[in-house]
Every structure is written in structure tokens, then in C-alpha cells.
mmCIF file of C-alpha atoms in Angstrom:
data_model
loop_
_atom_site.group_PDB
_atom_site.id
_atom_site.type_symbol
_atom_site.label_atom_id
_atom_site.label_comp_id
_atom_site.label_asym_id
_atom_site.label_seq_id
_atom_site.Cartn_x
_atom_site.Cartn_y
_atom_site.Cartn_z
ATOM 1 C CA MET A 1 -26.611 142.688 33.218
ATOM 2 C CA THR A 2 -24.923 144.616 30.177
ATOM 3 C CA ASN A 3 -25.791 148.029 28.805
ATOM 4 C CA SER A 4 -24.141 146.958 25.451
ATOM 5 C CA PRO A 5 -26.119 148.109 22.719
ATOM 6 C CA ARG A 6 -27.954 145.265 20.856
ATOM 7 C CA LEU A 7 -26.115 145.597 17.460
ATOM 8 C CA ALA A 8 -22.863 146.739 18.923
ATOM 9 C CA GLY A 9 -19.772 145.242 16.623
ATOM 10 C CA ARG A 10 -22.079 144.419 13.658
ATOM 11 C CA THR A 11 -22.458 145.844 10.187
ATOM 12 C CA ALA A 12 -25.535 146.538 8.538
ATOM 13 C CA LEU A 13 -26.257 147.868 4.987
ATOM 14 C CA VAL A 14 -29.444 149.297 4.136
ATOM 15 C CA THR A 15 -30.727 149.833 0.925
ATOM 16 C CA GLY A 16 -32.202 153.190 0.077
ATOM 17 C CA GLY A 17 -30.798 153.970 3.402
ATOM 18 C CA SER A 18 -30.753 157.792 3.131
ATOM 19 C CA ARG A 19 -34.226 158.771 2.998
ATOM 20 C CA GLY A 20 -37.714 158.024 4.469
ATOM 21 C CA ILE A 21 -38.065 154.813 6.319
ATOM 22 C CA GLY A 22 -34.547 153.685 5.121
ATOM 23 C CA ARG A 23 -33.078 156.945 6.809
ATOM 24 C CA ALA A 24 -35.233 155.956 10.030
ATOM 25 C CA ILE A 25 -33.918 152.307 9.966
ATOM 26 C CA SER A 26 -30.252 153.598 8.968
ATOM 27 C CA ARG A 27 -30.512 156.055 12.468
ATOM 28 C CA ARG A 28 -32.054 153.351 14.460
ATOM 29 C CA LEU A 29 -29.656 150.395 13.695
ATOM 30 C CA ALA A 30 -26.952 152.747 14.166
ATOM 31 C CA ARG A 31 -28.451 153.387 17.756
ATOM 32 C CA GLU A 32 -28.464 149.981 18.550
ATOM 33 C CA GLY A 33 -24.710 150.071 18.030
ATOM 34 C CA ALA A 34 -24.292 148.616 14.028
ATOM 35 C CA LEU A 35 -22.076 150.092 11.826
ATOM 36 C CA VAL A 36 -24.391 150.755 8.840
ATOM 37 C CA ALA A 37 -23.472 151.105 5.370
ATOM 38 C CA VAL A 38 -26.043 153.758 3.929
ATOM 39 C CA HIS A 39 -26.691 152.748 0.543
ATOM 40 C CA TYR A 40 -28.368 155.359 -1.942
ATOM 41 C CA GLY A 41 -28.874 155.950 -6.007
ATOM 42 C CA HIS A 42 -29.106 159.258 -6.612
ATOM 43 C CA ASP A 43 -29.588 161.699 -3.871
ATOM 44 C CA ALA A 44 -25.290 161.690 -2.716
ATOM 45 C CA GLU A 45 -26.575 165.071 -0.398
ATOM 46 C CA ALA A 46 -29.013 162.595 1.496
ATOM 47 C CA ALA A 47 -27.002 160.011 2.055
ATOM 48 C CA ALA A 48 -24.114 162.754 3.485
ATOM 49 C CA ARG A 49 -26.950 164.146 5.759
ATOM 50 C CA THR A 50 -28.197 161.038 7.014
ATOM 51 C CA VAL A 51 -24.454 159.815 7.922
ATOM 52 C CA LYS A 52 -24.049 162.914 9.586
ATOM 53 C CA GLU A 53 -27.258 162.441 11.752
ATOM 54 C CA ILE A 54 -26.183 159.038 12.703
ATOM 55 C CA GLU A 55 -22.530 160.393 14.081
ATOM 56 C CA THR A 56 -23.984 163.505 15.408
ATOM 57 C CA ASP A 57 -26.118 160.938 17.820
ATOM 58 C CA GLY A 58 -22.727 159.015 18.671
ATOM 59 C CA GLY A 59 -23.083 156.408 16.051
ATOM 60 C CA HIS A 60 -21.143 154.923 13.159
ATOM 61 C CA ALA A 61 -22.056 155.191 9.515
ATOM 62 C CA PHE A 62 -20.592 155.439 6.112
ATOM 63 C CA PRO A 63 -22.300 156.152 2.224
ATOM 64 C CA VAL A 64 -22.495 153.860 -0.135
ATOM 65 C CA HIS A 65 -23.160 154.894 -3.882
ATOM 66 C CA ALA A 66 -25.104 152.112 -6.425
ATOM 67 C CA GLU A 67 -27.914 152.502 -8.598
ATOM 68 C CA LEU A 68 -29.983 149.672 -8.522
ATOM 69 C CA GLY A 69 -32.301 148.433 -11.060
ATOM 70 C CA VAL A 70 -30.034 148.497 -13.849
ATOM 71 C CA PRO A 71 -27.829 145.810 -15.158
ATOM 72 C CA GLY A 72 -25.085 144.655 -12.996
ATOM 73 C CA ASP A 73 -26.374 146.440 -10.086
ATOM 74 C CA ALA A 74 -25.908 143.923 -7.527
ATOM 75 C CA ASP A 75 -22.265 143.283 -8.392
ATOM 76 C CA ALA A 76 -21.910 147.193 -8.340
ATOM 77 C CA LEU A 77 -23.230 147.497 -4.988
ATOM 78 C CA TRP A 78 -21.153 144.814 -3.410
ATOM 79 C CA THR A 79 -18.143 146.339 -5.140
ATOM 80 C CA ALA A 80 -18.740 149.819 -3.655
ATOM 81 C CA PHE A 81 -19.693 148.252 -0.101
ATOM 82 C CA ASP A 82 -16.356 146.274 0.260
ATOM 83 C CA GLU A 83 -14.322 149.234 -0.797
ATOM 84 C CA ALA A 84 -16.291 151.755 1.690
ATOM 85 C CA LEU A 85 -16.065 148.999 4.648
ATOM 86 C CA ALA A 86 -12.107 148.807 3.798
ATOM 87 C CA ARG A 87 -11.983 152.512 4.405
ATOM 88 C CA GLN A 88 -13.688 152.036 8.016
ATOM 89 C CA ASP A 89 -10.913 149.570 8.945
ATOM 90 C CA ALA A 90 -13.643 147.068 9.572
ATOM 91 C CA GLU A 91 -13.581 143.873 9.401
ATOM 92 C CA PRO A 92 -15.034 142.120 5.855
ATOM 93 C CA GLY A 93 -18.775 141.247 5.980
ATOM 94 C CA LEU A 94 -21.980 141.780 6.743
ATOM 95 C CA ASP A 95 -24.290 140.881 9.423
ATOM 96 C CA ILE A 96 -27.744 142.577 8.520
ATOM 97 C CA LEU A 97 -28.944 142.935 5.073
ATOM 98 C CA VAL A 98 -32.377 145.471 4.980
ATOM 99 C CA ASN A 99 -33.567 145.422 1.223
ATOM 100 C CA ASN A 100 -35.563 148.875 1.406
ATOM 101 C CA ALA A 101 -34.843 150.547 -1.630
ATOM 102 C CA GLY A 102 -38.153 150.650 -4.140
ATOM 103 C CA ILE A 103 -40.112 152.805 -5.849
ATOM 104 C CA THR A 104 -43.954 153.088 -7.005
ATOM 105 C CA VAL A 105 -45.576 153.273 -9.946
ATOM 106 C CA PRO A 106 -49.094 154.917 -9.159
ATOM 107 C CA ARG A 107 -50.818 153.339 -12.148
ATOM 108 C CA GLY A 108 -53.584 150.850 -12.816
ATOM 109 C CA ILE A 109 -53.203 148.086 -15.413
ATOM 110 C CA ALA A 110 -54.838 149.903 -18.443
ATOM 111 C CA GLU A 111 -51.893 152.754 -17.857
ATOM 112 C CA ILE A 112 -49.188 150.770 -16.710
ATOM 113 C CA THR A 113 -46.337 150.486 -19.725
ATOM 114 C CA GLU A 114 -43.735 147.656 -20.370
ATOM 115 C CA ASP A 115 -41.223 150.015 -19.510
ATOM 116 C CA ASP A 116 -43.149 151.301 -16.080
ATOM 117 C CA TYR A 117 -43.670 147.477 -15.408
ATOM 118 C CA ASP A 118 -39.858 146.374 -16.200
ATOM 119 C CA ARG A 119 -38.493 149.393 -13.929
ATOM 120 C CA VAL A 120 -40.820 148.804 -11.074
ATOM 121 C CA PHE A 121 -39.798 145.028 -11.124
ATOM 122 C CA ALA A 122 -35.951 145.740 -11.527
ATOM 123 C CA LEU A 123 -35.608 148.083 -8.740
ATOM 124 C CA ASN A 124 -38.181 145.843 -6.306
ATOM 125 C CA ALA A 125 -37.747 142.496 -7.109
ATOM 126 C CA ARG A 126 -34.491 141.683 -9.149
ATOM 127 C CA ALA A 127 -32.541 144.028 -7.387
ATOM 128 C CA PRO A 128 -32.873 142.703 -3.912
ATOM 129 C CA PHE A 129 -32.936 139.002 -5.408
ATOM 130 C CA PHE A 130 -29.142 139.347 -6.619
ATOM 131 C CA ILE A 131 -28.409 141.508 -3.727
ATOM 132 C CA VAL A 132 -28.660 138.152 -1.762
ATOM 133 C CA GLN A 133 -27.508 136.080 -4.164
ATOM 134 C CA ARG A 134 -24.362 138.099 -4.566
ATOM 135 C CA GLY A 135 -24.156 138.828 -0.687
ATOM 136 C CA LEU A 136 -24.354 135.372 0.948
ATOM 137 C CA ARG A 137 -20.961 134.865 0.886
ATOM 138 C CA ARG A 138 -20.635 138.094 2.814
ATOM 139 C CA LEU A 139 -23.231 137.522 5.373
ATOM 140 C CA ARG A 140 -21.788 135.957 8.592
ATOM 141 C CA ASP A 141 -23.547 132.998 10.102
ATOM 142 C CA GLY A 142 -26.290 134.339 12.512
ATOM 143 C CA GLY A 143 -27.067 137.037 9.916
ATOM 144 C CA ARG A 144 -30.458 138.563 9.490
ATOM 145 C CA ILE A 145 -32.218 139.647 6.152
ATOM 146 C CA VAL A 146 -35.087 142.182 6.287
ATOM 147 C CA ASN A 147 -37.038 142.491 3.296
ATOM 148 C CA VAL A 148 -38.985 146.010 3.430
ATOM 149 C CA SER A 149 -42.406 144.849 2.187
ATOM 150 C CA SER A 150 -46.315 146.417 1.851
ATOM 151 C CA ALA A 151 -49.081 146.023 3.546
ATOM 152 C CA ALA A 152 -50.833 145.977 0.252
ATOM 153 C CA THR A 153 -50.121 142.509 -0.704
ATOM 154 C CA ARG A 154 -52.740 141.700 1.388
ATOM 155 C CA VAL A 155 -55.611 143.650 -0.274
ATOM 156 C CA ALA A 156 -56.655 144.236 -3.811
ATOM 157 C CA LEU A 157 -55.200 147.923 -4.666
ATOM 158 C CA PRO A 158 -55.768 148.189 -8.665
ATOM 159 C CA PRO A 159 -54.160 151.634 -8.680
ATOM 160 C CA ILE A 160 -50.626 150.453 -7.246
ATOM 161 C CA VAL A 161 -51.006 146.729 -9.051
ATOM 162 C CA ALA A 162 -47.099 146.369 -10.485
ATOM 163 C CA TYR A 163 -45.985 147.906 -7.538
ATOM 164 C CA THR A 164 -47.885 145.213 -5.223
ATOM 165 C CA MET A 165 -46.971 142.440 -7.518
ATOM 166 C CA THR A 166 -43.101 143.476 -6.850
ATOM 167 C CA LYS A 167 -43.954 143.265 -2.963
ATOM 168 C CA ALA A 168 -45.409 139.778 -3.411
ATOM 169 C CA ALA A 169 -42.491 138.447 -4.812
ATOM 170 C CA LEU A 170 -40.114 139.869 -2.024
ATOM 171 C CA ASP A 171 -42.563 138.190 0.309
ATOM 172 C CA HIS A 172 -41.906 134.790 -1.313
ATOM 173 C CA LEU A 173 -38.284 135.545 -1.587
ATOM 174 C CA THR A 174 -38.700 136.125 2.016
ATOM 175 C CA LEU A 175 -39.590 132.298 2.798
ATOM 176 C CA SER A 176 -37.678 130.488 0.537
ATOM 177 C CA LEU A 177 -34.379 132.395 1.737
ATOM 178 C CA ALA A 178 -35.778 131.153 5.595
ATOM 179 C CA ARG A 179 -35.918 127.627 4.488
ATOM 180 C CA GLU A 180 -32.529 127.556 2.490
ATOM 181 C CA LEU A 181 -30.680 129.617 5.093
ATOM 182 C CA GLY A 182 -31.698 128.697 8.563
ATOM 183 C CA ALA A 183 -28.869 126.022 8.859
ATOM 184 C CA ARG A 184 -26.501 128.614 9.077
ATOM 185 C CA GLY A 185 -28.780 130.500 12.085
ATOM 186 C CA ILE A 186 -29.953 133.376 9.306
ATOM 187 C CA THR A 187 -33.143 134.718 9.758
ATOM 188 C CA VAL A 188 -35.064 136.257 6.960
ATOM 189 C CA ASN A 189 -38.381 138.015 7.593
ATOM 190 C CA SER A 190 -40.444 140.564 5.584
ATOM 191 C CA VAL A 191 -41.517 143.719 7.535
ATOM 192 C CA ALA A 192 -44.646 145.402 5.598
ATOM 193 C CA PRO A 193 -45.480 149.097 6.397
ATOM 194 C CA GLY A 194 -48.695 150.268 5.459
ATOM 195 C CA TYR A 195 -49.675 154.317 4.812
ATOM 196 C CA THR A 196 -46.233 156.075 6.183
ATOM 197 C CA ASP A 197 -45.640 159.508 6.539
ATOM 198 C CA THR A 198 -42.645 160.373 4.299
ATOM 199 C CA GLU A 199 -41.694 163.045 2.389
ATOM 200 C CA ILE A 200 -41.663 160.686 -1.238
ATOM 201 C CA ASN A 201 -45.409 160.163 -1.105
ATOM 202 C CA PRO A 202 -46.504 163.555 -3.038
ATOM 203 C CA THR A 203 -50.151 162.612 -2.110
ATOM 204 C CA LEU A 204 -49.556 163.212 1.384
ATOM 205 C CA ALA A 205 -49.821 166.928 0.390
ATOM 206 C CA VAL A 206 -53.681 166.149 -0.512
ATOM 207 C CA PRO A 207 -55.791 167.018 2.513
ATOM 208 C CA GLU A 208 -58.794 164.694 2.077
ATOM 209 C CA ILE A 209 -56.097 161.986 0.740
ATOM 210 C CA ARG A 210 -54.257 162.392 4.362
ATOM 211 C CA ARG A 211 -57.348 162.460 6.142
ATOM 212 C CA ARG A 212 -58.556 159.066 4.527
ATOM 213 C CA TYR A 213 -54.909 157.154 5.118
ATOM 214 C CA GLU A 214 -54.960 157.980 8.742
ATOM 215 C CA ALA A 215 -58.367 157.024 9.144
ATOM 216 C CA ALA A 216 -57.905 153.640 7.820
ATOM 217 C CA SER A 217 -55.268 152.651 11.310
ATOM 218 C CA VAL A 218 -56.829 152.002 13.958
ATOM 219 C CA PHE A 219 -54.899 154.285 15.482
ATOM 220 C CA GLY A 220 -56.335 156.985 13.526
ATOM 221 C CA ARG A 221 -52.861 157.993 12.301
ATOM 222 C CA LEU A 222 -50.131 157.786 9.840
ATOM 223 C CA GLY A 223 -47.354 155.641 10.173
ATOM 224 C CA ALA A 224 -43.952 157.456 11.229
ATOM 225 C CA PRO A 225 -40.574 156.331 9.648
ATOM 226 C CA ALA A 226 -39.432 155.234 13.145
ATOM 227 C CA ASP A 227 -42.580 153.033 13.498
ATOM 228 C CA ILE A 228 -41.260 150.892 11.057
ATOM 229 C CA ALA A 229 -37.519 151.201 11.827
ATOM 230 C CA ASP A 230 -38.360 149.933 15.482
ATOM 231 C CA ILE A 231 -39.675 146.611 14.124
ATOM 232 C CA VAL A 232 -36.832 146.435 11.736
ATOM 233 C CA ALA A 233 -34.232 146.655 14.464
ATOM 234 C CA PHE A 234 -35.981 144.252 16.933
ATOM 235 C CA VAL A 235 -36.025 141.335 13.655
ATOM 236 C CA ALA A 236 -32.567 142.206 13.093
ATOM 237 C CA SER A 237 -31.831 141.517 16.997
ATOM 238 C CA ASP A 238 -30.913 138.612 18.676
ATOM 239 C CA ASP A 239 -34.232 139.210 20.363
ATOM 240 C CA ALA A 240 -35.773 137.799 17.267
ATOM 241 C CA ARG A 241 -33.389 134.826 16.980
ATOM 242 C CA TRP A 242 -36.726 132.354 17.018
ATOM 243 C CA VAL A 243 -38.240 134.583 14.223
ATOM 244 C CA THR A 244 -37.987 133.347 10.521
ATOM 245 C CA GLY A 245 -39.732 133.363 7.563
ATOM 246 C CA GLN A 246 -42.692 135.831 8.352
ATOM 247 C CA TRP A 247 -44.636 139.093 7.309
ATOM 248 C CA ILE A 248 -44.702 141.226 9.972
ATOM 249 C CA ASP A 249 -47.836 143.524 9.327
ATOM 250 C CA ALA A 250 -46.334 146.936 10.238
ATOM 251 C CA SER A 251 -49.571 148.962 8.862
ATOM 252 C CA GLY A 252 -51.129 150.163 11.964
ATOM 253 C CA GLY A 253 -53.862 147.931 11.860
ATOM 254 C CA VAL A 254 -55.353 149.156 8.429
ATOM 255 C CA HIS A 255 -56.659 145.609 7.483
ATOM 256 C CA LEU A 256 -58.821 145.306 11.068
ATOM 257 C CA GLY A 257 -61.896 146.484 9.528
ATOM 258 C CA PRO A 258 -64.258 149.481 9.042
#
């Protein structure tokens, strides 16, 4: 028997790891013993705050800055990661990659512009693809890739059609990578949140909308970021070594019926 944390001695990178669901994932992985690279695109204060929270809890983390959704983003991210990791006096390489960063474009097909479409795909689909591509030589055998998808890919939601298309693309990337990387013992899974209570969802400030979202779950409440983070921590651990290529519903049962 051992009391060692499940992820002790491992290094994780969480994109968009300083706020919302990403912040909860960063903190959860660190609590399991991982050294966590908290990526951020614009909000350095939020990243510093998340790192400080992790350290206060007894964990280890460091911030990594790179703007995603722009040309050269994957190379910039990995360069920043390599340099920051070296300053931690840690071994080069990575054990856990969580592709969490993303944006929503809340417009239907009649309103969305080509710029809107290109922007959401660049950040939500293109960036994870090339982050994985550039990161494979860093990812150790037996590693984990977790793609944060969306429960919206299983239903028709016209008001966020472009966003949902990007997450559907991410789901297929999960399948293809799981098949390709299995020989290295690397698992790849999608975790799909539903309605989640984060500060970056402004519609939750509208009481009627909030009540509707709460009622959608069989549990009668919104998901908490920690609900999602706990599932990510499971698939990132050795306990999920026989789980790969899966789409894991983390919605609180929003699709189970009226």
C-alpha cells in the first residue's frame, strides 16, 4: 500500500489552465502530485493566481504564456513550455496534455461571419491539432492526452453551430490519435462538459437562463468546474490505463430526457 499521489513525478500541461474549467483541472492535477504548466493566452494575473493557489495547497506549478489561434501558436507554446520547464529544474518532456483552451461564438449560421468562423476554428480545432503534432516528441510513452470537448456535439444547438463543429472535430482527433498512439501506451480521450458554472459564461447572470440550464441536468444543478476536473484527473491517471478513444459525458445527464 502507498499513499503517494496518483500523478506524482509527472508533468502536465493544461491549455487555458488559468480560468474556469482549466483552472480547476490545473489545481486537481497538482493535488494529485503532478507538476502543472498553467498555460494562458492573455490574463497573466489569472495564471499567477492559479499557480499561487496550487502552491498554497502544497502543489507545484508554473505559468506558460502563448497566444493560441494565431499563426505559429503551437511552436510558440512549446518553446515557452520548454524554457519554463527548464527553470523548474525538472526533466524535459511531458506526461499529460490537456487541450482545454477554447472560445465560444454564440451566433447562428445567419449571423456568424467568416472571421468569426475562422477565429473559433483556429483556437478550438487547429491549435490542439498542431499542439499535439509538435508535442509528440515531448510526450513520454504511457502518457495521456485529454481533449475537453462539449456535450453539445450530441444534440442540435443552432445558436452555437460553429463552436459545436469545432468540438466535433476535436472528438474525431481523439479517435484518430487513440488508434495511432496506442502502440506507445498513450491514451487519448475526450471529456465533454455540459452547462457549467464558470465566470466566463455571461448568460448565467440571467436568472431565467440559469434556471433552465440547472433543470437540464438530472441532478437539478449546474456543473461545477471541479466536477469536470475530477473526471480529467481520472483519465489522466493509471486507473484509466485501459480507457482510450472514448467520449466521456461530463454533463450531469443533460441528454437523458425531459
